[in-house]
XYZ file of C-alpha atoms in Angstrom:
622
model
C -51.314 -13.740 -4.786
C -50.885 -17.401 -5.646
C -52.414 -20.795 -5.135
C -51.816 -22.930 -2.049
C -51.504 -19.928 0.254
C -53.666 -19.613 3.332
C -55.812 -16.468 3.301
C -54.786 -13.763 5.721
C -56.810 -13.560 8.915
C -59.126 -10.595 9.106
C -57.502 -7.503 10.617
C -58.269 -3.868 11.342
C -57.166 -2.642 7.911
C -59.870 -4.804 6.327
C -62.378 -2.939 8.484
C -61.034 0.438 7.360
C -61.032 -0.511 3.684
C -64.545 -1.921 3.825
C -65.840 1.144 5.656
C -64.345 3.323 2.907
C -65.881 1.114 0.229
C -69.302 1.187 1.877
C -69.179 4.991 2.080
C -67.988 5.328 -1.511
C -65.056 7.371 -0.267
C -62.744 6.717 -3.201
C -65.272 6.127 -5.965
C -65.197 3.082 -8.241
C -62.970 1.661 -10.949
C -64.450 2.597 -14.342
C -63.720 -0.791 -15.880
C -65.162 -2.979 -13.102
C -67.462 -0.738 -11.101
C -65.870 -2.024 -7.900
C -64.828 0.385 -5.130
C -61.354 1.822 -5.689
C -58.638 0.225 -3.585
C -55.153 1.247 -4.679
C -52.092 0.294 -2.619
C -48.352 0.455 -3.120
C -45.042 -0.877 -1.848
C -42.520 2.011 -1.804
C -39.004 0.735 -0.980
C -35.966 2.960 -0.956
C -33.288 1.399 -3.203
C -30.571 1.522 -0.550
C -30.372 -2.142 0.418
C -31.851 -5.590 -0.031
C -35.371 -6.539 0.980
C -35.814 -8.700 4.079
C -38.609 -10.721 5.640
C -40.093 -7.593 7.210
C -40.549 -6.067 3.767
C -42.191 -9.307 2.653
C -44.926 -8.776 5.229
C -45.594 -5.302 3.816
C -45.615 -6.570 0.233
C -48.041 -9.357 1.117
C -50.287 -6.918 2.981
C -50.403 -4.254 0.274
C -50.638 -6.600 -2.689
C -53.042 -8.872 -0.832
C -55.466 -6.016 -0.131
C -55.417 -4.885 -3.752
C -55.990 -8.430 -4.949
C -58.722 -9.167 -2.409
C -60.763 -6.078 -3.272
C -60.191 -6.101 -7.025
C -57.888 -3.107 -6.856
C -54.440 -2.139 -8.066
C -50.959 -2.386 -6.620
C -47.977 -0.195 -7.473
C -44.321 -1.003 -7.030
C -42.743 2.415 -6.606
C -39.219 3.293 -5.571
C -38.878 6.150 -3.114
C -35.592 7.207 -4.683
C -35.256 10.719 -3.269
C -31.873 10.265 -1.559
C -29.112 9.876 -4.160
C -26.389 9.295 -1.570
C -27.267 5.694 -0.700
C -29.261 4.506 -3.713
C -27.900 2.194 -6.385
C -29.153 0.440 -9.499
C -28.003 -2.859 -7.957
C -30.619 -2.465 -5.243
C -33.313 -1.527 -7.760
C -32.723 -4.739 -9.699
C -32.598 -6.880 -6.567
C -35.789 -5.405 -5.116
C -37.802 -5.864 -8.308
C -36.676 -9.478 -8.568
C -37.599 -10.118 -4.929
C -41.060 -8.584 -5.307
C -41.694 -10.607 -8.485
C -40.452 -13.772 -6.792
C -42.790 -13.229 -3.871
C -45.706 -13.241 -6.304
C -46.786 -9.598 -6.530
C -47.936 -8.240 -9.879
C -48.436 -4.650 -11.025
C -49.855 -2.868 -14.089
C -47.574 -2.870 -17.101
C -45.059 -5.358 -15.749
C -43.172 -7.583 -18.161
C -44.724 -10.969 -17.574
C -43.615 -12.914 -20.623
C -41.930 -16.256 -20.026
C -39.443 -15.557 -22.798
C -36.197 -13.944 -21.777
C -36.200 -10.297 -22.925
C -33.341 -8.880 -24.970
C -32.443 -6.406 -22.205
C -33.623 -8.042 -18.968
C -32.302 -5.331 -16.623
C -34.487 -2.773 -18.395
C -37.455 -5.025 -19.178
C -37.807 -6.009 -15.542
C -38.532 -2.357 -14.728
C -41.612 -2.275 -16.967
C -44.519 -0.822 -15.030
C -42.308 0.018 -12.050
C -42.712 3.584 -10.797
C -40.053 5.907 -9.385
C -40.491 8.878 -7.086
C -37.742 10.615 -9.065
C -40.111 10.719 -12.054
C -42.155 13.229 -10.060
C -39.293 15.576 -9.138
C -40.611 18.261 -11.470
C -44.142 18.177 -10.065
C -42.850 18.143 -6.485
C -40.704 21.178 -7.227
C -43.647 23.041 -8.747
C -45.789 22.325 -5.690
C -42.964 23.546 -3.432
C -42.902 26.807 -5.387
C -46.672 26.995 -4.912
C -46.309 26.665 -1.129
C -43.738 29.477 -1.103
C -46.163 31.678 -3.008
C -48.901 30.808 -0.499
C -46.645 31.818 2.394
C -46.459 28.186 3.554
C -42.733 27.650 2.935
C -39.513 29.641 3.110
C -35.817 29.299 2.347
C -33.792 28.957 5.554
C -30.052 29.586 5.962
C -29.623 27.681 9.235
C -27.185 24.780 9.154
C -28.354 21.275 9.914
C -27.042 21.485 13.474
C -28.737 24.836 13.968
C -32.055 23.506 12.666
C -31.865 20.739 15.271
C -30.967 23.241 17.989
C -33.831 25.585 17.093
C -36.335 22.707 16.956
C -36.463 22.338 20.749
C -37.471 19.176 22.592
C -40.591 17.311 23.639
C -40.749 19.490 26.752
C -39.381 22.727 25.288
C -40.878 24.624 22.340
C -38.696 25.455 19.379
C -37.546 28.866 18.210
C -38.370 30.504 14.924
C -35.602 30.633 12.363
C -34.237 34.148 11.756
C -35.268 33.606 8.109
C -38.812 32.433 8.859
C -40.310 35.762 7.761
C -38.168 36.002 4.650
C -40.251 37.504 1.851
C -41.973 35.347 -0.734
C -40.077 36.843 -3.667
C -36.715 36.372 -1.959
C -37.499 32.746 -1.084
C -38.654 32.077 -4.651
C -35.421 33.546 -6.009
C -33.226 31.622 -3.577
C -35.071 28.353 -4.175
C -34.600 28.711 -7.928
C -30.908 29.449 -7.400
C -30.656 26.428 -5.095
C -31.971 24.355 -7.970
C -29.455 25.879 -10.399
C -26.613 24.799 -8.121
C -25.393 28.209 -6.971
C -24.998 27.219 -3.314
C -22.923 24.518 -1.590
C -24.349 21.453 0.126
C -26.034 22.172 3.434
C -25.968 25.947 3.077
C -29.706 26.384 2.618
C -32.928 24.408 2.901
C -36.555 24.921 2.014
C -38.750 24.549 5.104
C -42.484 24.389 5.641
C -43.905 27.184 7.803
C -46.081 25.413 10.371
C -45.604 25.879 14.137
C -42.311 25.853 16.049
C -44.193 25.246 19.313
C -46.218 22.305 18.039
C -46.193 19.305 20.442
C -45.387 17.047 17.467
C -41.760 17.802 16.623
C -42.344 16.700 13.025
C -44.490 19.811 12.507
C -41.882 22.292 13.717
C -41.091 23.774 10.314
C -39.792 20.553 8.731
C -37.241 20.647 5.932
C -38.777 20.000 2.515
C -35.663 20.284 0.301
C -31.920 20.139 0.896
C -29.005 20.907 -1.404
C -27.055 17.828 -2.540
C -24.597 18.010 -5.406
C -24.858 14.266 -5.888
C -25.505 12.294 -9.052
C -28.762 10.338 -9.001
C -29.074 6.779 -10.293
C -31.873 7.836 -12.688
C -31.770 11.612 -13.151
C -27.962 11.856 -13.162
C -27.011 15.504 -12.505
C -30.298 17.123 -13.515
C -31.048 18.057 -9.911
C -28.996 19.343 -7.002
C -31.949 19.898 -4.649
C -33.705 16.780 -3.421
C -37.019 16.404 -1.581
C -37.111 15.054 1.953
C -39.066 11.865 2.598
C -41.939 13.553 4.440
C -42.508 15.962 1.563
C -42.172 13.344 -1.174
C -44.061 10.482 0.457
C -47.586 11.874 0.351
C -47.092 13.618 -2.984
C -46.014 10.387 -4.663
C -49.110 8.684 -3.242
C -51.292 11.564 -4.424
C -49.913 11.578 -7.966
C -50.505 7.832 -8.304
C -54.023 7.923 -6.866
C -53.177 5.680 -3.920
C -56.196 5.241 -1.647
C -54.630 3.496 1.338
C -51.027 4.456 2.097
C -49.981 1.726 4.504
C -46.868 2.353 6.625
C -45.276 0.896 9.727
C -45.860 2.403 13.150
C -42.771 4.610 13.226
C -44.559 6.846 10.698
C -47.631 7.362 12.878
C -46.286 10.675 14.202
C -45.563 11.704 10.621
C -49.184 11.308 9.515
C -50.178 14.873 10.548
C -47.373 16.174 8.325
C -48.454 13.864 5.485
C -51.912 15.433 5.708
C -50.628 18.996 6.242
C -48.609 19.024 3.039
C -51.512 17.850 0.878
C -53.935 20.196 2.625
C -51.510 23.073 2.004
C -51.366 22.241 -1.698
C -55.167 22.090 -1.780
C -55.566 25.553 -0.252
C -57.225 27.698 -2.895
C -58.083 24.651 -5.007
C -61.580 23.385 -5.741
C -63.100 20.096 -6.833
C -64.048 21.538 -10.210
C -60.797 23.422 -10.754
C -62.373 26.869 -10.592
C -60.188 28.045 -7.695
C -57.091 30.227 -8.165
C -54.773 27.208 -7.946
C -56.853 24.806 -10.024
C -58.319 21.423 -9.168
C -57.739 19.767 -5.810
C -55.115 17.041 -5.724
C -55.955 13.571 -4.488
C -55.556 13.107 -0.710
C -54.804 9.476 0.263
C -55.303 8.003 3.721
C -52.199 6.956 5.673
C -52.645 3.866 7.862
C -50.027 2.418 10.217
C -49.430 -1.164 11.314
C -46.829 -2.968 13.411
C -43.595 -3.832 11.677
C -42.254 -7.380 11.772
C -39.585 -8.215 14.335
C -38.239 -11.760 14.351
C -36.393 -13.607 17.099
C -32.746 -14.644 16.561
C -32.537 -11.973 13.847
C -31.704 -8.340 13.173
C -33.759 -6.458 10.596
C -32.060 -3.063 10.539
C -30.552 -2.294 7.123
C -27.640 -0.639 8.902
C -26.911 -3.762 10.925
C -27.343 -6.091 7.983
C -24.914 -3.935 6.010
C -22.478 -4.097 8.918
C -22.640 -7.899 8.920
C -21.822 -7.933 5.210
C -19.065 -5.301 5.360
C -17.403 -6.894 8.387
C -17.322 -10.289 6.681
C -19.492 -11.870 9.374
C -21.698 -13.333 6.645
C -20.944 -14.180 3.036
C -22.931 -11.445 1.354
C -26.514 -10.235 1.203
C -27.709 -13.640 -0.006
C -25.995 -15.593 2.757
C -28.599 -18.222 3.729
C -28.386 -17.094 7.364
C -29.523 -13.578 6.482
C -33.192 -12.519 6.774
C -32.984 -10.965 3.298
C -35.344 -12.411 0.709
C -32.341 -13.312 -1.449
C -30.797 -15.127 1.523
C -34.013 -16.951 2.373
C -34.482 -17.931 -1.273
C -30.937 -19.305 -1.450
C -31.488 -21.216 1.770
C -34.475 -22.943 0.206
C -37.469 -20.883 1.278
C -40.384 -20.777 -1.123
C -42.534 -17.711 -1.818
C -45.543 -19.777 -0.779
C -44.017 -20.390 2.655
C -43.234 -16.712 3.169
C -46.739 -15.701 2.126
C -48.208 -18.289 4.491
C -46.031 -16.923 7.294
C -47.199 -13.369 6.587
C -50.803 -14.554 6.732
C -50.133 -16.446 9.963
C -48.606 -13.523 11.871
C -51.344 -11.188 10.657
C -51.521 -7.416 10.991
C -51.454 -5.691 14.370
C -51.416 -2.177 15.796
C -48.683 -2.854 18.350
C -45.087 -3.949 17.842
C -43.994 -7.343 19.073
C -41.384 -10.017 18.380
C -42.481 -13.048 16.372
C -40.836 -16.381 17.163
C -38.762 -17.486 14.177
C -40.232 -20.963 14.666
C -43.399 -19.706 12.980
C -41.419 -18.852 9.854
C -39.646 -22.214 9.932
C -42.922 -24.064 10.436
C -44.418 -22.344 7.404
C -41.529 -23.688 5.325
C -41.775 -27.168 6.857
C -45.466 -27.359 6.051
C -44.988 -26.300 2.447
C -41.948 -28.459 1.740
C -43.618 -31.426 3.405
C -46.277 -31.186 0.702
C -44.063 -30.559 -2.319
C -40.520 -31.778 -1.650
C -39.461 -35.120 -3.168
C -37.939 -37.519 -0.637
C -34.385 -38.650 -1.169
C -31.742 -40.575 0.781
C -28.525 -38.900 1.870
C -25.860 -39.728 4.434
C -24.086 -36.711 5.866
C -21.526 -38.361 8.155
C -20.901 -41.689 6.444
C -19.904 -44.920 8.161
C -19.329 -48.033 6.059
C -21.707 -50.947 6.596
C -20.931 -54.362 5.071
C -23.649 -56.993 4.666
C -21.531 -60.090 5.005
C -24.085 -62.550 3.597
C -24.814 -60.449 0.499
C -23.146 -61.559 -2.760
C -20.047 -59.610 -3.706
C -20.587 -59.985 -7.461
C -22.824 -61.544 -10.061
C -26.456 -61.008 -10.961
C -27.547 -60.619 -7.357
C -24.932 -58.057 -6.376
C -27.314 -55.115 -6.898
C -30.988 -55.065 -5.980
C -33.098 -52.190 -7.303
C -35.726 -51.223 -4.769
C -38.821 -49.040 -5.030
C -38.791 -45.877 -2.925
C -41.670 -43.457 -2.419
C -41.069 -39.982 -3.832
C -43.556 -38.161 -1.629
C -46.068 -39.781 0.736
C -48.038 -36.497 0.680
C -48.448 -36.697 -3.097
C -49.487 -40.054 -4.520
C -49.081 -38.721 -8.052
C -45.348 -38.278 -7.413
C -44.979 -42.056 -7.696
C -41.838 -44.011 -6.895
C -38.233 -44.242 -7.996
C -35.673 -47.070 -8.109
C -32.682 -47.008 -5.754
C -29.755 -49.474 -5.792
C -28.897 -51.736 -2.855
C -25.605 -53.635 -2.597
C -23.234 -55.402 -0.221
C -21.428 -52.246 0.950
C -23.508 -49.331 2.164
C -23.045 -46.044 3.966
C -25.088 -45.219 7.047
C -25.027 -42.234 9.390
C -22.261 -42.520 11.955
C -24.662 -41.805 14.807
C -26.914 -44.668 13.668
C -24.401 -47.101 15.180
C -23.362 -47.322 18.808
C -21.072 -50.024 20.133
C -22.271 -49.528 23.702
C -25.695 -47.940 23.318
C -27.456 -45.955 26.029
C -30.882 -46.989 27.255
C -33.599 -46.318 24.698
C -31.250 -46.495 21.703
C -33.013 -48.517 18.987
C -30.635 -48.166 16.071
C -27.692 -50.411 15.190
C -25.566 -51.995 17.887
C -24.044 -55.471 18.190
C -26.826 -58.046 18.255
C -29.622 -55.613 17.384
C -31.811 -55.781 14.302
C -33.076 -52.714 12.427
C -34.904 -51.940 9.220
C -33.011 -50.354 6.345
C -35.452 -47.909 4.773
C -37.183 -49.439 1.683
C -34.851 -52.462 1.908
C -34.297 -55.279 4.428
C -33.935 -56.108 8.091
C -30.274 -56.338 9.070
C -28.707 -57.564 12.296
C -25.377 -56.209 13.533
C -22.717 -58.876 14.014
C -19.779 -56.650 14.918
C -17.567 -53.787 13.850
C -14.022 -52.946 12.775
C -11.981 -50.245 14.513
C -8.965 -48.188 13.619
C -6.185 -49.723 15.749
C -4.558 -46.337 16.272
C -7.607 -44.317 17.327
C -10.171 -46.902 18.332
C -12.705 -45.236 16.034
C -15.238 -47.522 14.386
C -14.520 -47.636 10.647
C -16.827 -50.420 9.525
C -19.991 -52.128 10.753
C -20.810 -55.719 9.835
C -24.349 -57.046 9.485
C -26.313 -59.914 8.023
C -29.584 -59.402 6.206
C -32.815 -61.419 6.103
C -33.768 -62.018 2.428
C -37.400 -62.567 3.426
C -37.780 -58.977 4.636
C -37.375 -57.277 1.251
C -39.384 -54.072 1.246
C -39.077 -53.646 5.001
C -41.510 -56.147 6.537
C -40.991 -59.616 8.033
C -43.304 -62.451 6.891
C -43.139 -63.974 10.379
C -44.561 -60.778 11.858
C -41.568 -59.796 13.955
C -41.076 -56.099 14.548
C -38.053 -53.870 14.844
C -37.997 -50.571 16.698
C -35.420 -48.806 14.584
C -35.415 -47.745 10.926
C -32.337 -46.099 9.437
C -31.429 -44.767 6.012
C -28.497 -45.762 3.842
C -26.739 -45.273 0.500
C -25.191 -47.932 -1.723
C -21.451 -47.226 -1.623
C -20.895 -48.279 -5.224
C -23.573 -45.890 -6.470
C -23.171 -42.971 -4.069
C -22.529 -39.443 -5.297
C -20.317 -37.134 -3.271
C -21.765 -33.789 -2.229
C -21.089 -30.887 0.081
C -23.823 -30.113 2.587
C -24.080 -26.851 4.517
C -26.000 -27.018 7.765
C -27.388 -23.578 8.571
C -28.813 -22.521 11.893
C -29.940 -19.299 13.544
C -27.600 -16.400 12.863
C -27.772 -15.345 16.522
C -27.529 -17.543 19.590
C -30.093 -15.527 21.541
C -33.689 -14.672 20.709
C -32.849 -11.000 21.271
C -29.468 -10.093 19.741
C -29.419 -6.967 21.924
C -29.539 -9.033 25.116
C -26.137 -8.414 26.705
C -26.790 -10.291 29.931
C -24.508 -13.126 31.006
C -27.297 -15.713 31.108
C -27.266 -17.905 28.036
C -24.073 -16.417 26.641
C -23.132 -17.537 23.154
C -19.486 -17.479 24.177
C -17.278 -19.213 26.683
C -18.525 -19.373 30.302
C -18.130 -16.061 32.056
C -17.799 -14.006 28.873
C -20.284 -11.149 28.811
C -21.142 -9.954 25.280
C -20.138 -6.333 24.668
C -22.505 -5.638 21.771
C -25.065 -7.298 19.535
C -22.404 -8.826 17.283
C -21.014 -10.765 20.238
C -24.310 -12.675 20.235
C -23.706 -14.132 16.782
C -24.134 -17.893 16.829
C -20.671 -19.489 16.409
C -22.414 -22.637 15.149
C -24.676 -20.981 12.594
C -22.908 -22.824 9.763
C -21.347 -26.270 9.593
C -19.915 -27.406 6.262
C -19.805 -31.154 5.655
C -17.633 -32.518 2.864
C -17.821 -35.957 1.235
C -21.447 -36.540 2.093
C -23.096 -39.389 0.191
C -26.325 -38.929 -1.752
C -28.399 -41.291 -3.854
C -27.715 -41.392 -7.620
C -31.096 -39.889 -8.592
C -29.783 -36.543 -7.300
C -27.071 -36.337 -9.957
C -29.136 -33.875 -12.001
C -30.313 -31.752 -9.067
C -29.905 -28.114 -9.927
C -31.523 -24.731 -10.177
C -34.006 -23.290 -12.640
C -34.082 -19.602 -13.600
C -36.922 -17.530 -14.964
C -36.681 -14.924 -17.710
C -34.973 -12.524 -15.304
C -32.557 -15.042 -13.784
C -34.505 -15.314 -10.542
C -33.303 -18.677 -9.205
C -35.575 -21.504 -8.138
C -33.467 -24.263 -6.560
C -34.515 -27.885 -6.468
C -35.654 -28.734 -2.949
C -35.760 -32.138 -1.280
C -36.448 -33.815 1.991
C -33.404 -35.870 2.919
C -35.200 -38.517 4.914
C -34.665 -38.312 8.674
C -32.391 -35.274 8.193
C -34.362 -32.242 7.064
C -35.232 -30.181 4.012
C -32.433 -29.200 1.658
C -32.030 -27.002 -1.420
C -29.416 -26.873 -4.143
C -27.053 -23.948 -3.545
C -26.124 -21.376 -6.180
C -22.482 -22.508 -5.941
C -23.443 -26.064 -6.896
C -21.976 -27.407 -10.125
C -22.216 -30.636 -12.096
C -19.932 -33.096 -10.356
C -19.629 -30.817 -7.317
C -23.099 -30.614 -5.832
C -23.775 -28.340 -2.862
C -26.921 -28.486 -0.736
C -28.144 -26.071 1.929
C -30.243 -27.214 4.845
C -33.316 -25.011 4.582
C -34.878 -26.218 7.813
C -34.691 -29.245 10.078
C -37.527 -31.757 10.266
C -38.364 -30.593 13.769
C -37.773 -27.497 15.876
C -34.535 -28.480 17.623
C -34.251 -25.090 19.360
C -37.487 -25.716 21.245
C -35.916 -28.830 22.737
C -32.832 -26.839 23.740
C -35.015 -24.200 25.379
C -36.936 -26.820 27.369
C -33.673 -28.176 28.732
C -32.944 -24.697 30.055
């Protein structure tokens, strides 16, 4: 998928694929002679992709890449009610950003003349197969395997029965083939209102699997489609379309999440029904057999401190609880990208959590650690002060040739080739407010009256006092003296200091806004409505999952001070305007990325992740 990504641990799907390859189940690719492995990622364009989808993309594309196969990006766009072109564009950009590639995709670095159309090159759509699906539905009617039913939606549910009670046959189950063919054609022509009729498969109304109790194949919807416009007013149901799309494309391994396990018998039934009367050589009355893929299920990704349901994510956006789908607190890929996540980190996370047969909740720390590890390797180090407090070096010259000292600072200790940069040092600096304490607690090794610390890349300084606001008593200025012999951060006499703090030259500082993001929810399980660990005031019991939103998930800091080398920090865009923000480690503070709202002269940075897992410390304290 890309360089610098840990390979996925071996899992049960590898075993299945390799068993198929060894048996020659799917044949070989003509061009390479390697066993055929053909996977797909089939999103519905009714929302934005999230981290759970990323796991599926990595799995499907990774298998195709590992075994020399092919990967399709195909939209399951069979429900015109909720699908929009906006989602199509967003999903394609997210899949490209994550690193997946597919046959026929536009992969030129030059910006195309019509990017919204060019980006769809090689992308497949289930709606392109509407005609073939319709023809196969007609075939099933002719075979006595499907019928037009006049029951309403509520009546269909009532007749279906329960897990402990068999269903009842529809009064129209024995409708004649010719009548069903006529009605189905008239349904297509738009002669009937929405919901008045459906096409149903004729299977078994007493089957223990409710999905096989005469499932609906087509419903009437007079709804314009984002691709086919008003060409159709009957639309295929997911269970009918899913396997047929896979079959048409020659998919070998149709990989789904566990909620579709009970749908697999229906997946197989539909293709078997089409293949009735067909032969391998096409000599049967219905022609050649259609391809029959294998459906495989795996556990979906659930992440702590997060909701993954599209419905809930949409509710957060519509209720104004977040600032859009790309809010950096959201688990959407656009939100993670804006926060500062890299595709490499997400791929490494997907490899780390692996593929399982049983659902479980993954600690979000594993996702954060994947980002920390990647940014630790690639992110340039910079100095920034988020809550500035003035520090005056009283024995430093106020003017003249010695007023500014340019010091060497390491760009990235993990990458020697990154070299160094020059940063200015002067009489007046800014330090973090919590790096000074007038009456320090035990174990505090930063600045306090009489104590000596190291200024990162600079000198030893000793605190000689402070200035306070007479009205509030707040410290407004710290005074220090410096030792000229300690330039670079070491003392020739061998003395040591226990504290090292960062700083910014006041005369050279650039103002910036910094947004400190944290978990969107205050509890690992947003559905936990117990009193213990309430995100709200003591005694307040949350009424629903939204009451568990973290009230401190975002803190906006104005007038932060950053070093002058960050003046040109910004955001690159590829040929399709997929953003790639500059990312940095602000030393001692965390990893930060330039936000999309950042502008020249008004820089905005998002905290992507802290240097350490602060929530683990909170949990240990109880």
